[in-house]
Amino acid sequence: MSGFPILTVLVLMPAIGALLVALVSSRRPDLVKVTALVNSVVTGGLSLWVLFAFKKGVAGFQFVSQHEWIHVWGISWHLGIDGISIFLVVLTGILFPLVIAGVDPHHDHKRYLSWMLLLEAGVLGSFVSLDLFLFFVFFEIVLVPMYFLIGGWGYDDRVYAATKFFLFTMVGSAFMLVGIIATAVLAKADNGHVTFDLIKIAENGSFAAGTGRWLFFAFAVAFAVKVPLFPLHTWLPDAHTQAPTGGSVILAAVLLKLGTYGLLRFGVFLFPAAAVWARPVFLTLATIGILWGAIAATMQTDLKRLVAYSSVAHLGFIVLGTFALTTEAVTGSVMQGINHGISTGGLFLLVGMIYERRHTREISKLKGLQKVAPVFAGVFMLVMLSSIGVPGLNGFVGEFLVLLGSFATARWWVVVAATGVILAALYMLWAYQRVFHGEPDDDNKKFPEMKWKEGMLMLPFLAIIVFTGVYPKPMLDRIEPSVKGLLTHVEQHSTWHVPTVEEGKG
Amino acid sequence: MGALLAETLKGPSIDWFALSPLLVLLGGAMLLLVVGALTPPWPKHAEALFTVAVAVASGVLGVVLWHRVDQKGPKLLVGGALQFDRTYVWVVITIAIAIALAALLTDDYVRREGIDGPEVYALYMLSAIGGIVMGSANDLIVLFLGIEILSIALYVMAASHRKRIQSQEAGIKYFVLGGFSSAFFLYGAALIYGGTGSTNFTKIIGAFNSNINANRHHDAMILAGVALLLVGLSFKVAAVPFHFWAPDVYQGAPTPVTAFMASAAKVAAFAAMLRVLLEALPHWSADYRPVVWMLAVLSLVGGSIMAVVQTNVKRMLAFSSISHAGFMLVGVEAAVHLAGATGPNDGHSATLLYTLIYAVLVLGTFGVVTAVGRTGDNATDLGAFRGLGRQRPLLTGGMTVLLLAQAGVPLTSGFVAKFGVIRAAVEVHSYAVAIIAMLAAVIAAFLYLRIMISMWVTEPEAGDDAREAVKVPAPLAVAIGLSVAFTLVIGFFPGWLIHLAP
């Protein structure tokens, strides 16, 4: 590739933006907003540029840039991108400008936007880091802006939710930090020197079975909290419900993906044998998460909390696909990560709009909105159907691939998990029915129709939902080679054999 | 007879240049006391600036000496009483930083509180001499002298706020408990002397090698001595269960003094602990290692949990300082795994790196507390921080960085410090203590979050507007600014400092 360090620029751009926003006088709210918006749009443009320059059919890392950072400890600034991370980067790049442009924090714009951009830098950095230490730095730094976003701009119980979020994630990170150091120290024998380089350790590292399992466990705890996997998910509904709309969107769409991405990149890739060994545990937890999330969602009275629990269920599918370890399932789960970001992100935006209008999210207080706001209801319906996974929309492609691919290697788990699809239809449609159908009562009669600005905000979501649903090939073409590469790596370093679909039939 | 007397009284040759940082501090303190007593009151800032200048001079000499150690290697000074090596220079530089920042913190404070005078500055420098002696001692008695010089000055400083009864109480409490711990240390030194025939580190090791055979190794006298020395040193570093003095003293002492205590005294005590364990008693490492492990775990967990239930920020920071001591003990534990071995010792350098980073952090943090304490130095409960984010965004931003660093968030120096000790622990396969340390850091993080929430999020209450405004005079701002800058610079570019740590 060209020598231009595009990924470095991509990561630093929002960080610089955060600094700029912090330096602008708070008496110039317009300038603050323009600075933040321009910066996030440029970052988004850069992410799209990476997408277009990305060579499809290549399994390995592209746009790699590596510079020494902390030489004494064998730590380098090592960035790279492959099919597993490319769409997460693009999703991040697209979502932030939309959220910055479309969602109003109501107070302290300057600090809010500054934290937002710092968050973006942290997330992008996590997705492109190829050094364990560097990844940890970004993974942890993400906590700080998110903590302040929830704590500063959230709803009534925000301090509790923010603190819970921070501490839960930090417990996971505590294990991961020790795991990272132990991995690097133990791989010293294989590499000849201490290095935190992900690729070197993954290629050369030869951990004894027991050691590998402990190390995998240390990483997996951190990611299981982040995903979140049952039973570590209890922070999520609180954080989602209390976070401001913009925070919820980013949390659901991008932050949770740090967990699923981490499981693939720093779990399966780094410790293939241990990951294969731990499969049953993860498949089971994922399946429980799918059902638990779905059942809990059915019982919610708060619309935002319902969407939050639906996230738990969707993330269960992603983890199920990851640990099914077949090409289709892993590809599907990577894709589902993006789809979930779009559809749940969209749902949180819409729920945010409902709250802005009615100052409540109680399902029982909303009624008959379809009559007074048909366009709003239509948009909600489409995003919701995408979340359910209706064929022709994006959600279907990922979920179908996960179920199809997992059938060969995780048959009984899939049988149980598939009921989650039906439950998803149940809780979503039931909620829709209660909120939008029927005759609006006095409180809901004046529910305003979707405004132009809101429509423009939702348009990219709808476009991606339909386009990916109808024509997923461009995405699959870029994801699949890297997934295949990853699975070959797993086969080489463990006893795992990836079955083809034909074998699965027999 | 005359010839014999001349023979016995011949003093050791003294390398004055190697001792120059000590002498500069001593000279500075004397000058300030004598000249300050004879001249009319000095102009505003003059005493603080003089102290900063002396500290900088001492630190610069430290840097020059660093070069000399690198070129000519370590050696013994004053007839084997002191050691001249990288650890000594590291302690000199850390303590010099502590004096300079603490003097900046003190400058406006003493005027605000109406207790100005040169005494506290002179005491900073004098107690620093004790700290440096502790960090370079090669003899238990010299080490004891260092401890006493450091401590007696600190007792006085803790009680130096004449108008606050809490300050008097802190002074007395520190004095009684500190005296108690010195007694432990001295008794331990006596027992070691009884068991090995010397108090000199080199000779203690030599005694083991030459005439203490395998069964003397488990000599109860020596083991009791080791235990008592550890108790004495644990008092000084405020490790659980020898921490009881710390919260009351930290809370009661004038805030700048607390900052000095938490930084300079800690680095001196840890350097001394490493010296005693690794250089005098490496042969007993199998005996004391479990004790150090236990001290580390108790300090980590106890400090963090007790910090969480406090409502006074100075008290919180006292307990958090105990938890940080636990982290440093993790480094010590890693270091004693390699006791007696030659070659680089990661635990040793990680511990000293931690002390330097923590010293700067804690000085900045207490700097903010100094400002928020307002006249009377009493507004240090959580409520006093309420709404600080709106009134003084820059100060609050600085405090946020410092607190995040204390919590160990990446891209701050605190993370580098924690990473260093955890890495050292993992290198010697102390996984359990590494994980306990990280989990304790999560508990401690809750406390820093509470302070941040109070500053940024908590809604103002009636009467808040009537409170005295938080003033940040220039010297204090400089000190906090330097501390924050250091925290961030080390967070982003830690390589050079890690490389230097002895």
Short mmCIF file of N, CA and C in Angstrom, two decimals, chain A residues 299-385:
data_model
loop_
_atom_site.label_atom_id
_atom_site.label_comp_id
_atom_site.label_asym_id
_atom_site.label_seq_id
_atom_site.Cartn_x
_atom_site.Cartn_y
_atom_site.Cartn_z
N MET A 299 -40.94 -8.69 28.71
CA MET A 299 -41.59 -8.28 29.95
C MET A 299 -41.35 -6.81 30.29
N GLN A 300 -40.58 -6.09 29.47
CA GLN A 300 -40.25 -4.71 29.83
C GLN A 300 -41.43 -3.78 29.62
N THR A 301 -41.51 -2.77 30.47
CA THR A 301 -42.56 -1.76 30.32
C THR A 301 -41.97 -0.47 29.75
N ASP A 302 -40.65 -0.39 29.75
CA ASP A 302 -39.96 0.80 29.25
C ASP A 302 -39.43 0.46 27.86
N LEU A 303 -39.76 1.29 26.88
CA LEU A 303 -39.41 0.97 25.50
C LEU A 303 -37.90 0.89 25.30
N LYS A 304 -37.16 1.79 25.97
CA LYS A 304 -35.70 1.80 25.79
C LYS A 304 -35.07 0.55 26.41
N ARG A 305 -35.62 0.17 27.56
CA ARG A 305 -35.12 -1.02 28.23
C ARG A 305 -35.39 -2.25 27.38
N LEU A 306 -36.53 -2.24 26.69
CA LEU A 306 -36.88 -3.36 25.80
C LEU A 306 -35.82 -3.49 24.70
N VAL A 307 -35.49 -2.36 24.09
CA VAL A 307 -34.47 -2.40 23.04
C VAL A 307 -33.14 -2.87 23.62
N ALA A 308 -32.84 -2.43 24.85
CA ALA A 308 -31.58 -2.83 25.47
C ALA A 308 -31.53 -4.35 25.65
N TYR A 309 -32.63 -4.93 26.13
CA TYR A 309 -32.63 -6.39 26.30
C TYR A 309 -32.59 -7.10 24.95
N SER A 310 -33.21 -6.51 23.93
CA SER A 310 -33.14 -7.13 22.61
C SER A 310 -31.68 -7.17 22.15
N SER A 311 -30.89 -6.19 22.60
CA SER A 311 -29.46 -6.19 22.29
C SER A 311 -28.78 -7.41 22.88
N VAL A 312 -29.13 -7.73 24.11
CA VAL A 312 -28.52 -8.90 24.76
C VAL A 312 -28.79 -10.14 23.90
N ALA A 313 -30.02 -10.26 23.40
CA ALA A 313 -30.37 -11.41 22.57
C ALA A 313 -29.58 -11.41 21.26
N HIS A 314 -29.50 -10.24 20.63
CA HIS A 314 -28.80 -10.18 19.34
C HIS A 314 -27.32 -10.48 19.49
N LEU A 315 -26.74 -9.95 20.55
CA LEU A 315 -25.33 -10.20 20.77
C LEU A 315 -25.09 -11.68 21.04
N GLY A 316 -26.08 -12.35 21.61
CA GLY A 316 -25.99 -13.79 21.80
C GLY A 316 -25.80 -14.50 20.47
N PHE A 317 -26.54 -14.06 19.46
CA PHE A 317 -26.39 -14.66 18.13
C PHE A 317 -24.98 -14.47 17.60
N ILE A 318 -24.44 -13.28 17.83
CA ILE A 318 -23.10 -13.00 17.32
C ILE A 318 -22.08 -13.93 17.96
N VAL A 319 -22.21 -14.10 19.28
CA VAL A 319 -21.25 -14.98 19.98
C VAL A 319 -21.46 -16.43 19.56
N LEU A 320 -22.71 -16.81 19.37
CA LEU A 320 -23.00 -18.17 18.89
C LEU A 320 -22.28 -18.43 17.57
N GLY A 321 -22.40 -17.49 16.65
CA GLY A 321 -21.75 -17.63 15.35
C GLY A 321 -20.24 -17.68 15.48
N THR A 322 -19.70 -16.83 16.36
CA THR A 322 -18.24 -16.79 16.54
C THR A 322 -17.72 -18.15 16.98
N PHE A 323 -18.41 -18.76 17.94
CA PHE A 323 -17.88 -20.01 18.50
C PHE A 323 -18.38 -21.25 17.76
N ALA A 324 -19.23 -21.05 16.74
CA ALA A 324 -19.56 -22.20 15.89
C ALA A 324 -18.36 -22.55 15.03
N LEU A 325 -17.52 -21.53 14.75
CA LEU A 325 -16.24 -21.73 14.06
C LEU A 325 -16.40 -22.38 12.68
N THR A 326 -17.41 -21.99 11.94
CA THR A 326 -17.46 -22.35 10.52
C THR A 326 -17.42 -21.06 9.73
N THR A 327 -17.04 -21.15 8.47
CA THR A 327 -16.89 -19.94 7.67
C THR A 327 -18.19 -19.14 7.64
N GLU A 328 -19.30 -19.86 7.38
CA GLU A 328 -20.58 -19.16 7.26
C GLU A 328 -20.95 -18.50 8.59
N ALA A 329 -20.81 -19.25 9.66
CA ALA A 329 -21.25 -18.74 10.96
C ALA A 329 -20.43 -17.52 11.39
N VAL A 330 -19.11 -17.61 11.22
CA VAL A 330 -18.27 -16.49 11.65
C VAL A 330 -18.51 -15.28 10.75
N THR A 331 -18.61 -15.52 9.43
CA THR A 331 -18.93 -14.42 8.52
C THR A 331 -20.26 -13.79 8.93
N GLY A 332 -21.23 -14.65 9.19
CA GLY A 332 -22.54 -14.15 9.60
C GLY A 332 -22.46 -13.35 10.87
N SER A 333 -21.65 -13.80 11.80
CA SER A 333 -21.62 -13.08 13.07
C SER A 333 -20.90 -11.75 12.93
N VAL A 334 -19.86 -11.71 12.08
CA VAL A 334 -19.22 -10.41 11.83
C VAL A 334 -20.23 -9.46 11.20
N MET A 335 -20.99 -9.98 10.23
CA MET A 335 -21.96 -9.15 9.55
C MET A 335 -23.09 -8.73 10.50
N GLN A 336 -23.50 -9.66 11.35
CA GLN A 336 -24.56 -9.36 12.29
C GLN A 336 -24.14 -8.25 13.25
N GLY A 337 -22.84 -8.20 13.52
CA GLY A 337 -22.34 -7.12 14.36
C GLY A 337 -22.65 -5.76 13.75
N ILE A 338 -22.44 -5.65 12.45
CA ILE A 338 -22.73 -4.39 11.75
C ILE A 338 -24.24 -4.15 11.72
N ASN A 339 -24.97 -5.19 11.35
CA ASN A 339 -26.43 -5.04 11.25
C ASN A 339 -27.05 -4.62 12.56
N HIS A 340 -26.59 -5.24 13.62
CA HIS A 340 -27.11 -4.89 14.93
C HIS A 340 -26.81 -3.42 15.23
N GLY A 341 -25.62 -2.99 14.83
CA GLY A 341 -25.29 -1.59 15.04
C GLY A 341 -26.26 -0.66 14.34
N ILE A 342 -26.58 -1.01 13.11
CA ILE A 342 -27.49 -0.16 12.33
C ILE A 342 -28.91 -0.23 12.90
N SER A 343 -29.43 -1.44 13.11
CA SER A 343 -30.84 -1.53 13.48
C SER A 343 -31.08 -1.11 14.93
N THR A 344 -30.24 -1.55 15.85
CA THR A 344 -30.46 -1.14 17.24
C THR A 344 -30.11 0.32 17.43
N GLY A 345 -29.04 0.77 16.75
CA GLY A 345 -28.73 2.20 16.79
C GLY A 345 -29.93 3.01 16.32
N GLY A 346 -30.52 2.57 15.21
CA GLY A 346 -31.70 3.26 14.67
C GLY A 346 -32.85 3.24 15.66
N LEU A 347 -33.08 2.09 16.28
CA LEU A 347 -34.18 1.99 17.25
C LEU A 347 -33.97 2.94 18.43
N PHE A 348 -32.72 3.02 18.90
CA PHE A 348 -32.46 3.93 20.02
C PHE A 348 -32.72 5.38 19.62
N LEU A 349 -32.36 5.71 18.38
CA LEU A 349 -32.64 7.08 17.91
C LEU A 349 -34.14 7.33 17.92
N LEU A 350 -34.91 6.36 17.41
CA LEU A 350 -36.36 6.55 17.33
C LEU A 350 -36.98 6.63 18.73
N VAL A 351 -36.51 5.76 19.63
CA VAL A 351 -37.03 5.82 21.00
C VAL A 351 -36.68 7.18 21.61
N GLY A 352 -35.46 7.67 21.29
CA GLY A 352 -35.07 8.99 21.76
C GLY A 352 -36.03 10.07 21.26
N MET A 353 -36.42 9.94 19.99
CA MET A 353 -37.36 10.93 19.42
C MET A 353 -38.71 10.85 20.14
N ILE A 354 -39.15 9.64 20.44
CA ILE A 354 -40.42 9.49 21.17
C ILE A 354 -40.32 10.18 22.53
N TYR A 355 -39.18 9.98 23.19
CA TYR A 355 -39.01 10.58 24.51
C TYR A 355 -39.01 12.10 24.42
N GLU A 356 -38.33 12.63 23.38
CA GLU A 356 -38.31 14.08 23.21
C GLU A 356 -39.72 14.65 23.11
N ARG A 357 -40.61 13.88 22.46
CA ARG A 357 -41.96 14.38 22.23
C ARG A 357 -42.86 14.18 23.44
N ARG A 358 -42.73 13.04 24.07
CA ARG A 358 -43.70 12.69 25.10
C ARG A 358 -43.12 12.71 26.52
N HIS A 359 -41.81 12.82 26.65
CA HIS A 359 -41.13 12.78 27.94
C HIS A 359 -41.48 11.53 28.75
N THR A 360 -41.75 10.47 28.04
CA THR A 360 -41.90 9.18 28.71
C THR A 360 -41.49 8.11 27.71
N ARG A 361 -41.07 7.00 28.27
CA ARG A 361 -40.79 5.85 27.41
C ARG A 361 -41.65 4.67 27.83
N GLU A 362 -42.59 4.92 28.74
CA GLU A 362 -43.47 3.85 29.21
C GLU A 362 -44.36 3.39 28.07
N ILE A 363 -44.32 2.10 27.80
CA ILE A 363 -45.13 1.58 26.70
C ILE A 363 -46.62 1.83 26.98
N SER A 364 -47.00 1.70 28.26
CA SER A 364 -48.42 1.81 28.58
C SER A 364 -48.95 3.23 28.37
N LYS A 365 -48.07 4.22 28.35
CA LYS A 365 -48.54 5.60 28.18
C LYS A 365 -48.57 6.02 26.72
N LEU A 366 -48.03 5.15 25.84
CA LEU A 366 -48.03 5.48 24.42
C LEU A 366 -49.12 4.66 23.74
N LYS A 367 -49.82 5.30 22.81
CA LYS A 367 -50.93 4.57 22.19
C LYS A 367 -51.28 5.23 20.87
N GLY A 368 -51.52 4.39 19.86
CA GLY A 368 -52.09 4.87 18.61
C GLY A 368 -51.26 5.88 17.85
N LEU A 369 -49.95 5.80 17.98
CA LEU A 369 -49.11 6.81 17.33
C LEU A 369 -49.18 6.73 15.80
N GLN A 370 -49.56 5.54 15.31
CA GLN A 370 -49.61 5.37 13.85
C GLN A 370 -50.61 6.34 13.23
N LYS A 371 -51.71 6.56 13.94
CA LYS A 371 -52.77 7.45 13.42
C LYS A 371 -52.26 8.87 13.25
N VAL A 372 -51.50 9.34 14.26
CA VAL A 372 -51.09 10.74 14.23
C VAL A 372 -49.75 10.94 13.53
N ALA A 373 -48.95 9.92 13.46
CA ALA A 373 -47.62 10.08 12.84
C ALA A 373 -47.31 8.87 11.96
N PRO A 374 -47.97 8.76 10.83
CA PRO A 374 -47.79 7.56 10.01
C PRO A 374 -46.36 7.39 9.49
N VAL A 375 -45.70 8.48 9.11
CA VAL A 375 -44.35 8.34 8.57
C VAL A 375 -43.40 7.82 9.67
N PHE A 376 -43.53 8.43 10.83
CA PHE A 376 -42.72 7.99 11.96
C PHE A 376 -42.94 6.50 12.22
N ALA A 377 -44.22 6.10 12.21
CA ALA A 377 -44.54 4.70 12.45
C ALA A 377 -43.94 3.81 11.37
N GLY A 378 -43.96 4.30 10.13
CA GLY A 378 -43.40 3.51 9.03
C GLY A 378 -41.91 3.29 9.20
N VAL A 379 -41.21 4.38 9.54
CA VAL A 379 -39.76 4.27 9.73
C VAL A 379 -39.48 3.31 10.88
N PHE A 380 -40.23 3.48 11.97
CA PHE A 380 -40.04 2.61 13.13
C PHE A 380 -40.25 1.16 12.73
N MET A 381 -41.31 0.93 11.96
CA MET A 381 -41.64 -0.44 11.52
C MET A 381 -40.49 -1.06 10.74
N LEU A 382 -39.92 -0.28 9.81
CA LEU A 382 -38.87 -0.83 8.96
C LEU A 382 -37.63 -1.18 9.80
N VAL A 383 -37.24 -0.26 10.67
CA VAL A 383 -36.05 -0.52 11.50
C VAL A 383 -36.31 -1.71 12.40
N MET A 384 -37.54 -1.77 12.93
CA MET A 384 -37.88 -2.88 13.82
C MET A 384 -37.84 -4.21 13.09
N LEU A 385 -38.37 -4.21 11.87
CA LEU A 385 -38.35 -5.46 11.09
C LEU A 385 -36.91 -5.88 10.81
#
